[in-house]
Amino acid sequence: MKRFSAPPLSTPTQYPDPSKPPTGEAEDEASLSDGSKKVKTAQSFESLFDNETLSDVVLNVNNSQFIFHAHKMILGMKSDVLATLLNNMAIVEGQKPVLFIQEPQECCLVFSRFLYFIYSGAVWLHRDYVIPLYKLAEKYAVRSLSSHCESYIHQLLQNGVGANGESTRAGFAVETVCDLCENNTSSEEIHNISYSILCSRFKELARSERWIQCSWEIVRDLIKSDECNSEENLILTAATDWMKKNNLHSKCQIEDILSNIRYPLLNRRVLYHLQKNSAFKNFPCVQDLVNTAIKYHAFKDIPEAKDDFTGVQFQRRSGRQTSSIPASATASSLASETDCNLVQTYGQAFPPAPQ
């Protein structure tokens, strides 16, 4: 009987021990406080993980960056996707078959943990790599691992926002939260909590490099949201900056974003410059909102005008914790740093008018 032998392979990278916590601490010392958590299911083939004994397939990940000795029956039993790939492999007589797998680098680095879970039912989850691990679980339809990752992501998202809406050390960076919100494979629950966190951390997001990379839908929805926790001036500045840097030319999309700015909440100095510079001359419906905001500041103290100023445009966003600007405030007292930046750069920041 011929013995199978693996084809010559380049020297693989040594993968981290997937049975140990990522921090290298003793297992009983690792916990959620350091960003890690161990989960385990009942069935286990742990002793066969990357064990050449009785293995009948080689997994070559990213051109030999990692090499694993595996077992078709175990892989196929835990993943229908892997079962299909294994059944469609090219077979070379006299050699152990090799399944070549290509993954993004972030997923490749946690492939050992993914494979170890298939064999053992156990995995250490950590905030630094739980998302790429979740992507692998979703891609290969390993539902139990996907469920563990999803639950842990949800837990980290909840722990990542303090009472004042600011991020905490236990959570994800705002860029990661944005990725989760825009990821089409994220569950509805993950998407919703990620979106709520982006609302509460809008100022942080708007000042990050990730803001310019946000999709139009996310930008529109955040600016529209009553939970968007930021000064209205910053919201307008962030919106115009996003439109300019993304070369937005769609009149409908521009209007959809700008129509959700609550212009009455801008101070009079900003409104004066917007009106004087005819910033919205190509967008009549937005110009009407600015003119209404100017009338609001002029007549809001007149009892007869009370019913003229109703609707969401005149309501403070519930995410804001500061009090409203006093009606008696002067233009100079209203000139915050954000206001000044908006007035000085607005002409350059506003997107070109659509043809």
CSV table of C-alpha atoms in Angstrom, one decimal:
chain,number,residue,atom,x,y,z
A,1,MET,CA,0.0,0.0,0.0
A,2,LYS,CA,1.3,3.4,-0.9
A,3,ARG,CA,1.9,5.9,1.8
A,4,PHE,CA,0.7,9.4,1.2
A,5,SER,CA,3.3,12.1,1.5
A,6,ALA,CA,2.7,15.8,1.6
A,7,PRO,CA,4.2,17.8,-1.3
A,8,PRO,CA,7.2,19.9,-0.6
A,9,LEU,CA,6.2,23.2,1.2
A,10,SER,CA,8.1,26.3,2.2
A,11,THR,CA,8.8,26.8,5.9
A,12,PRO,CA,5.5,28.0,7.5
A,13,THR,CA,5.2,30.7,10.1
A,14,GLN,CA,4.8,29.4,13.7
A,15,TYR,CA,1.3,30.2,14.7
A,16,PRO,CA,0.4,31.2,18.3
A,17,ASP,CA,-0.7,28.5,20.7
A,18,PRO,CA,-4.5,28.6,20.2
A,19,SER,CA,-5.1,26.7,23.5
A,20,LYS,CA,-3.6,29.6,25.5
A,21,PRO,CA,-5.0,33.1,26.3
A,22,PRO,CA,-3.7,35.7,23.8
A,23,THR,CA,-1.9,37.6,26.6
A,24,GLY,CA,0.2,34.7,27.6
A,25,GLU,CA,-1.1,34.7,31.2
A,26,ALA,CA,-2.2,31.6,33.1
A,27,GLU,CA,-5.7,30.5,32.0
A,28,ASP,CA,-7.2,31.3,35.5
A,29,GLU,CA,-5.8,34.8,35.4
A,30,ALA,CA,-7.3,35.8,32.0
A,31,SER,CA,-10.8,37.4,32.0
A,32,LEU,CA,-13.0,39.9,30.2
A,33,SER,CA,-11.2,42.7,32.1
A,34,ASP,CA,-8.1,42.1,29.8
A,35,GLY,CA,-10.3,41.7,26.8
A,36,SER,CA,-10.3,37.9,26.6
A,37,LYS,CA,-12.8,35.1,27.4
A,38,LYS,CA,-12.8,31.4,26.9
A,39,VAL,CA,-15.8,29.5,25.6
A,40,LYS,CA,-16.1,25.7,25.1
A,41,THR,CA,-18.6,23.2,23.8
A,42,ALA,CA,-19.0,19.6,24.7
A,43,GLN,CA,-17.7,17.6,21.7
A,44,SER,CA,-13.9,17.6,21.3
A,45,PHE,CA,-11.3,16.2,18.9
A,46,GLU,CA,-8.6,18.4,20.5
A,47,SER,CA,-6.0,15.7,20.5
A,48,LEU,CA,-6.2,15.6,16.7
A,49,PHE,CA,-5.7,19.3,16.1
A,50,ASP,CA,-2.8,19.8,13.6
A,51,ASN,CA,-1.8,16.2,14.3
A,52,GLU,CA,-0.3,14.4,11.3
A,53,THR,CA,-1.4,11.1,12.7
A,54,LEU,CA,-4.4,9.8,10.7
A,55,SER,CA,-4.7,13.2,8.9
A,56,ASP,CA,-5.8,12.9,5.3
A,57,VAL,CA,-5.6,16.5,4.1
A,58,VAL,CA,-3.2,19.5,4.4
A,59,LEU,CA,-4.5,23.0,4.8
A,60,ASN,CA,-2.2,25.5,3.1
A,61,VAL,CA,-3.2,29.0,4.3
A,62,ASN,CA,-2.0,32.0,2.3
A,63,ASN,CA,0.8,30.4,0.3
A,64,SER,CA,2.3,28.4,3.1
A,65,GLN,CA,2.2,31.2,5.7
A,66,PHE,CA,0.5,28.6,7.9
A,67,ILE,CA,0.3,24.8,7.3
A,68,PHE,CA,-2.1,22.5,9.1
A,69,HIS,CA,-2.6,18.7,9.1
A,70,ALA,CA,-6.3,18.1,9.2
A,71,HIS,CA,-9.0,15.5,8.9
A,72,LYS,CA,-11.7,15.6,6.2
A,73,MET,CA,-14.3,14.0,8.3
A,74,ILE,CA,-14.0,16.5,11.2
A,75,LEU,CA,-13.8,19.5,8.9
A,76,GLY,CA,-16.8,18.4,6.8
A,77,MET,CA,-18.8,17.5,9.9
A,78,LYS,CA,-18.4,21.0,11.4
A,79,SER,CA,-18.6,23.1,8.2
A,80,ASP,CA,-20.7,22.5,5.1
A,81,VAL,CA,-18.6,25.1,3.3
A,82,LEU,CA,-15.3,23.2,4.0
A,83,ALA,CA,-17.0,19.9,3.1
A,84,THR,CA,-17.8,21.3,-0.4
A,85,LEU,CA,-14.2,22.6,-0.8
A,86,LEU,CA,-12.8,19.3,0.3
A,87,ASN,CA,-15.0,17.4,-2.1
A,88,ASN,CA,-13.9,19.5,-5.0
A,89,MET,CA,-10.1,19.3,-4.4
A,90,ALA,CA,-7.7,18.1,-7.0
A,91,ILE,CA,-6.2,14.8,-6.1
A,92,VAL,CA,-2.6,13.8,-7.0
A,93,GLU,CA,-2.0,10.1,-6.7
A,94,GLY,CA,0.5,9.2,-4.1
A,95,GLN,CA,0.3,12.5,-2.3
A,96,LYS,CA,-1.8,13.8,0.6
A,97,PRO,CA,-4.3,16.3,-0.9
A,98,VAL,CA,-3.7,19.9,-0.2
A,99,LEU,CA,-6.5,22.5,0.2
A,100,PHE,CA,-5.2,26.0,-0.6
A,101,ILE,CA,-7.0,28.7,1.3
A,102,GLN,CA,-6.6,32.5,0.8
A,103,GLU,CA,-7.7,34.9,3.6
A,104,PRO,CA,-7.2,38.5,4.4
A,105,GLN,CA,-4.2,38.8,6.7
A,106,GLU,CA,-6.2,39.7,9.7
A,107,CYS,CA,-8.2,36.5,9.2
A,108,CYS,CA,-5.1,34.4,8.4
A,109,LEU,CA,-3.6,35.3,11.7
A,110,VAL,CA,-6.5,33.8,13.6
A,111,PHE,CA,-7.0,30.8,11.4
A,112,SER,CA,-5.4,28.6,13.9
A,113,ARG,CA,-7.9,29.6,16.5
A,114,PHE,CA,-10.7,29.0,14.1
A,115,LEU,CA,-9.4,25.6,13.2
A,116,TYR,CA,-8.8,24.8,16.9
A,117,PHE,CA,-12.4,25.5,17.7
A,118,ILE,CA,-13.5,23.1,15.0
A,119,TYR,CA,-11.5,20.3,16.7
A,120,SER,CA,-12.0,21.2,20.3
A,121,GLY,CA,-15.1,23.3,20.6
A,122,ALA,CA,-13.1,25.9,22.6
A,123,VAL,CA,-11.7,29.3,21.7
A,124,TRP,CA,-10.2,32.3,23.5
A,125,LEU,CA,-12.0,35.4,22.3
A,126,HIS,CA,-10.3,38.8,22.5
A,127,ARG,CA,-11.3,42.2,21.3
A,128,ASP,CA,-8.2,42.5,19.2
A,129,TYR,CA,-9.2,39.6,16.9
A,130,VAL,CA,-12.8,38.6,17.6
A,131,ILE,CA,-14.0,40.4,14.4
A,132,PRO,CA,-11.8,38.6,11.9
A,133,LEU,CA,-12.6,35.4,13.8
A,134,TYR,CA,-16.3,36.2,13.4
A,135,LYS,CA,-15.7,36.7,9.7
A,136,LEU,CA,-14.1,33.3,9.4
A,137,ALA,CA,-17.0,31.7,11.3
A,138,GLU,CA,-19.5,33.4,9.1
A,139,LYS,CA,-17.6,32.6,5.8
A,140,TYR,CA,-17.3,28.8,6.6
A,141,ALA,CA,-20.8,28.6,8.3
A,142,VAL,CA,-19.5,27.4,11.7
A,143,ARG,CA,-22.6,28.6,13.5
A,144,SER,CA,-21.6,27.8,17.1
A,145,LEU,CA,-18.4,29.9,16.8
A,146,SER,CA,-20.3,32.6,15.0
A,147,SER,CA,-22.8,32.7,17.9
A,148,HIS,CA,-20.0,32.9,20.5
A,149,CYS,CA,-18.2,35.7,18.6
A,150,GLU,CA,-21.5,37.6,18.1
A,151,SER,CA,-22.4,37.4,21.8
A,152,TYR,CA,-18.9,38.6,22.8
A,153,ILE,CA,-18.9,41.5,20.3
A,154,HIS,CA,-22.3,42.6,21.7
A,155,GLN,CA,-20.9,42.4,25.2
A,156,LEU,CA,-17.8,44.5,24.3
A,157,LEU,CA,-20.0,47.1,22.5
A,158,GLN,CA,-22.2,47.5,25.6
A,159,ASN,CA,-19.1,47.7,27.9
A,160,GLY,CA,-17.5,50.2,25.6
A,161,VAL,CA,-19.7,53.2,26.3
A,162,GLY,CA,-19.7,55.0,29.6
A,163,ALA,CA,-22.6,56.8,31.3
A,164,ASN,CA,-21.7,60.0,29.5
A,165,GLY,CA,-21.5,58.4,26.1
A,166,GLU,CA,-17.7,58.5,25.9
A,167,SER,CA,-15.7,55.4,24.9
A,168,THR,CA,-14.2,53.3,27.6
A,169,ARG,CA,-11.1,51.1,27.6
A,170,ALA,CA,-13.2,48.0,27.6
A,171,GLY,CA,-14.8,48.6,24.2
A,172,PHE,CA,-13.8,49.0,20.6
A,173,ALA,CA,-12.3,52.0,18.9
A,174,VAL,CA,-14.8,54.1,17.0
A,175,GLU,CA,-13.3,53.0,13.7
A,176,THR,CA,-14.0,49.3,14.6
A,177,VAL,CA,-17.6,50.2,15.6
A,178,CYS,CA,-18.1,51.9,12.3
A,179,ASP,CA,-16.8,48.8,10.5
A,180,LEU,CA,-19.3,46.6,12.4
A,181,CYS,CA,-22.1,49.0,11.6
A,182,GLU,CA,-21.3,48.9,7.8
A,183,ASN,CA,-20.6,45.2,7.7
A,184,ASN,CA,-23.3,43.5,5.7
A,185,THR,CA,-22.7,40.2,7.6
A,186,SER,CA,-23.3,41.7,11.0
A,187,SER,CA,-26.5,40.7,12.7
A,188,GLU,CA,-29.3,43.2,13.0
A,189,GLU,CA,-28.6,43.4,16.8
A,190,ILE,CA,-24.9,44.1,16.3
A,191,HIS,CA,-25.7,46.7,13.6
A,192,ASN,CA,-28.3,48.5,15.8
A,193,ILE,CA,-26.1,48.8,18.8
A,194,SER,CA,-23.1,49.8,16.7
A,195,TYR,CA,-25.2,52.6,15.1
A,196,SER,CA,-26.3,53.8,18.6
A,197,ILE,CA,-22.7,54.0,19.7
A,198,LEU,CA,-21.7,56.0,16.6
A,199,CYS,CA,-24.5,58.4,17.4
A,200,SER,CA,-23.2,58.8,21.0
A,201,ARG,CA,-19.6,59.1,19.8
A,202,PHE,CA,-20.3,61.3,16.7
A,203,LYS,CA,-17.8,64.0,17.6
A,204,GLU,CA,-15.0,61.3,17.9
A,205,LEU,CA,-16.0,59.7,14.6
A,206,ALA,CA,-16.3,63.0,12.7
A,207,ARG,CA,-12.7,63.9,13.8
A,208,SER,CA,-11.3,60.5,12.8
A,209,GLU,CA,-9.9,59.5,9.4
A,210,ARG,CA,-12.6,56.8,9.3
A,211,TRP,CA,-15.3,59.5,8.9
A,212,ILE,CA,-14.4,60.2,5.2
A,213,GLN,CA,-14.6,56.5,4.4
A,214,CYS,CA,-18.1,56.2,5.8
A,215,SER,CA,-20.9,55.2,3.3
A,216,TRP,CA,-23.4,57.9,2.2
A,217,GLU,CA,-26.1,55.9,4.0
A,218,ILE,CA,-24.4,56.0,7.4
A,219,VAL,CA,-23.6,59.7,7.0
A,220,ARG,CA,-27.2,60.5,6.1
A,221,ASP,CA,-28.6,58.4,8.9
A,222,LEU,CA,-26.3,59.8,11.6
A,223,ILE,CA,-27.0,63.4,10.6
A,224,LYS,CA,-30.7,62.6,10.6
A,225,SER,CA,-30.7,60.9,13.9
A,226,ASP,CA,-32.2,62.6,17.0
A,227,GLU,CA,-29.5,60.7,19.0
A,228,CYS,CA,-26.6,62.3,17.2
A,229,ASN,CA,-24.6,63.7,20.2
A,230,SER,CA,-22.9,66.8,18.9
A,231,GLU,CA,-23.2,70.5,18.4
A,232,GLU,CA,-25.2,71.3,15.3
A,233,ASN,CA,-22.3,73.4,14.0
A,234,LEU,CA,-20.0,70.4,14.1
A,235,ILE,CA,-22.6,68.2,12.4
A,236,LEU,CA,-22.8,70.7,9.5
A,237,THR,CA,-19.0,71.0,9.3
A,238,ALA,CA,-18.6,67.2,9.3
A,239,ALA,CA,-21.3,66.8,6.6
A,240,THR,CA,-19.8,69.4,4.2
A,241,ASP,CA,-16.3,68.0,4.8
A,242,TRP,CA,-17.5,64.5,3.9
A,243,MET,CA,-19.2,65.7,0.8
A,244,LYS,CA,-16.2,67.6,-0.5
A,245,LYS,CA,-13.7,64.9,0.2
A,246,ASN,CA,-15.9,62.3,-1.4
A,247,ASN,CA,-16.6,64.5,-4.4
A,248,LEU,CA,-20.3,64.1,-4.0
A,249,HIS,CA,-22.2,65.4,-7.1
A,250,SER,CA,-25.6,63.8,-6.7
A,251,LYS,CA,-28.0,66.7,-6.0
A,252,CYS,CA,-30.5,64.3,-4.4
A,253,GLN,CA,-27.9,62.9,-2.0
A,254,ILE,CA,-26.5,66.4,-1.1
A,255,GLU,CA,-30.0,67.6,-0.4
A,256,ASP,CA,-30.8,64.5,1.6
A,257,ILE,CA,-27.9,65.2,3.9
A,258,LEU,CA,-28.2,69.0,4.2
A,259,SER,CA,-32.0,68.8,4.7
A,260,ASN,CA,-31.4,67.0,8.0
A,261,ILE,CA,-29.3,69.7,9.5
A,262,ARG,CA,-31.3,71.5,12.2
A,263,TYR,CA,-30.5,75.1,11.1
A,264,PRO,CA,-32.4,76.8,13.9
A,265,LEU,CA,-29.9,75.2,16.3
A,266,LEU,CA,-27.0,77.0,14.5
A,267,ASN,CA,-26.2,80.4,16.0
A,268,ARG,CA,-27.0,83.6,14.3
A,269,ARG,CA,-23.4,84.4,13.3
A,270,VAL,CA,-23.2,81.1,11.3
A,271,LEU,CA,-26.6,81.7,9.7
A,272,TYR,CA,-25.6,85.2,8.7
A,273,HIS,CA,-22.6,83.9,6.8
A,274,LEU,CA,-24.6,81.0,5.2
A,275,GLN,CA,-27.2,83.5,4.0
A,276,LYS,CA,-24.7,86.2,2.9
A,277,ASN,CA,-22.6,83.7,0.9
A,278,SER,CA,-25.6,82.2,-0.8
A,279,ALA,CA,-24.1,78.8,0.2
A,280,PHE,CA,-27.3,76.9,-0.7
A,281,LYS,CA,-28.3,78.8,-3.8
A,282,ASN,CA,-28.3,75.6,-5.9
A,283,PHE,CA,-30.4,73.8,-3.3
A,284,PRO,CA,-33.7,75.8,-2.9
A,285,CYS,CA,-35.2,73.5,-0.3
A,286,VAL,CA,-32.2,73.9,1.9
A,287,GLN,CA,-32.1,77.6,1.4
A,288,ASP,CA,-35.7,77.7,2.6
A,289,LEU,CA,-34.6,75.9,5.7
A,290,VAL,CA,-31.9,78.5,6.3
A,291,ASN,CA,-34.3,81.4,5.8
A,292,THR,CA,-36.8,79.8,8.2
A,293,ALA,CA,-34.0,79.5,10.8
A,294,ILE,CA,-33.2,83.2,10.4
A,295,LYS,CA,-36.9,84.0,10.9
A,296,TYR,CA,-36.9,81.8,14.0
A,297,HIS,CA,-34.0,83.7,15.6
A,298,ALA,CA,-35.7,87.0,14.7
A,299,PHE,CA,-39.3,86.2,15.9
A,300,LYS,CA,-39.2,83.2,18.3
A,301,ASP,CA,-39.9,85.5,21.3
A,302,ILE,CA,-43.0,86.9,19.8
A,303,PRO,CA,-46.1,85.0,21.2
A,304,GLU,CA,-48.0,85.3,17.9
A,305,ALA,CA,-45.2,83.4,16.1
A,306,LYS,CA,-45.3,80.4,18.4
A,307,ASP,CA,-47.1,78.1,15.9
A,308,ASP,CA,-44.8,79.2,13.1
A,309,PHE,CA,-41.9,77.2,14.4
A,310,THR,CA,-42.8,73.6,15.0
A,311,GLY,CA,-41.3,70.3,13.8
A,312,VAL,CA,-38.1,68.4,14.2
A,313,GLN,CA,-35.9,71.2,12.8
A,314,PHE,CA,-36.6,73.2,16.0
A,315,GLN,CA,-36.1,70.4,18.5
A,316,ARG,CA,-32.8,69.9,20.2
A,317,ARG,CA,-31.3,66.4,19.5
A,318,SER,CA,-31.9,64.2,22.6
A,319,GLY,CA,-28.3,63.1,22.5
A,320,ARG,CA,-27.2,66.6,23.4
A,321,GLN,CA,-26.6,67.2,27.1
A,322,THR,CA,-25.9,70.9,27.0
A,323,SER,CA,-28.6,73.6,27.4
A,324,SER,CA,-29.8,75.7,24.5
A,325,ILE,CA,-28.3,79.0,23.5
A,326,PRO,CA,-29.9,81.9,25.2
A,327,ALA,CA,-31.9,84.2,22.9
A,328,SER,CA,-30.2,87.2,24.2
A,329,ALA,CA,-26.7,86.0,23.4
A,330,THR,CA,-24.6,88.2,21.2
A,331,ALA,CA,-22.8,87.2,18.0
A,332,SER,CA,-19.5,87.5,19.7
A,333,SER,CA,-20.5,85.3,22.6
A,334,LEU,CA,-21.7,82.7,20.2
A,335,ALA,CA,-18.5,82.5,18.2
A,336,SER,CA,-17.1,79.1,19.4
A,337,GLU,CA,-14.0,77.6,17.9
A,338,THR,CA,-16.3,75.3,15.7
A,339,ASP,CA,-18.3,78.3,14.6
A,340,CYS,CA,-15.2,80.3,13.5
A,341,ASN,CA,-13.8,77.3,11.6
A,342,LEU,CA,-17.2,76.8,9.9
A,343,VAL,CA,-17.4,80.5,8.9
A,344,GLN,CA,-13.8,80.7,7.7
A,345,THR,CA,-13.8,77.5,5.6
A,346,TYR,CA,-17.3,76.9,4.6
A,347,GLY,CA,-16.9,78.2,1.1
A,348,GLN,CA,-14.0,75.8,0.5
A,349,ALA,CA,-15.6,72.9,2.3
A,350,PHE,CA,-19.0,72.9,0.5
A,351,PRO,CA,-19.2,70.5,-2.4
A,352,PRO,CA,-19.4,71.8,-6.0
A,353,ALA,CA,-22.9,72.4,-7.3
A,354,PRO,CA,-24.2,69.6,-9.5
A,355,GLN,CA,-24.4,70.4,-13.2
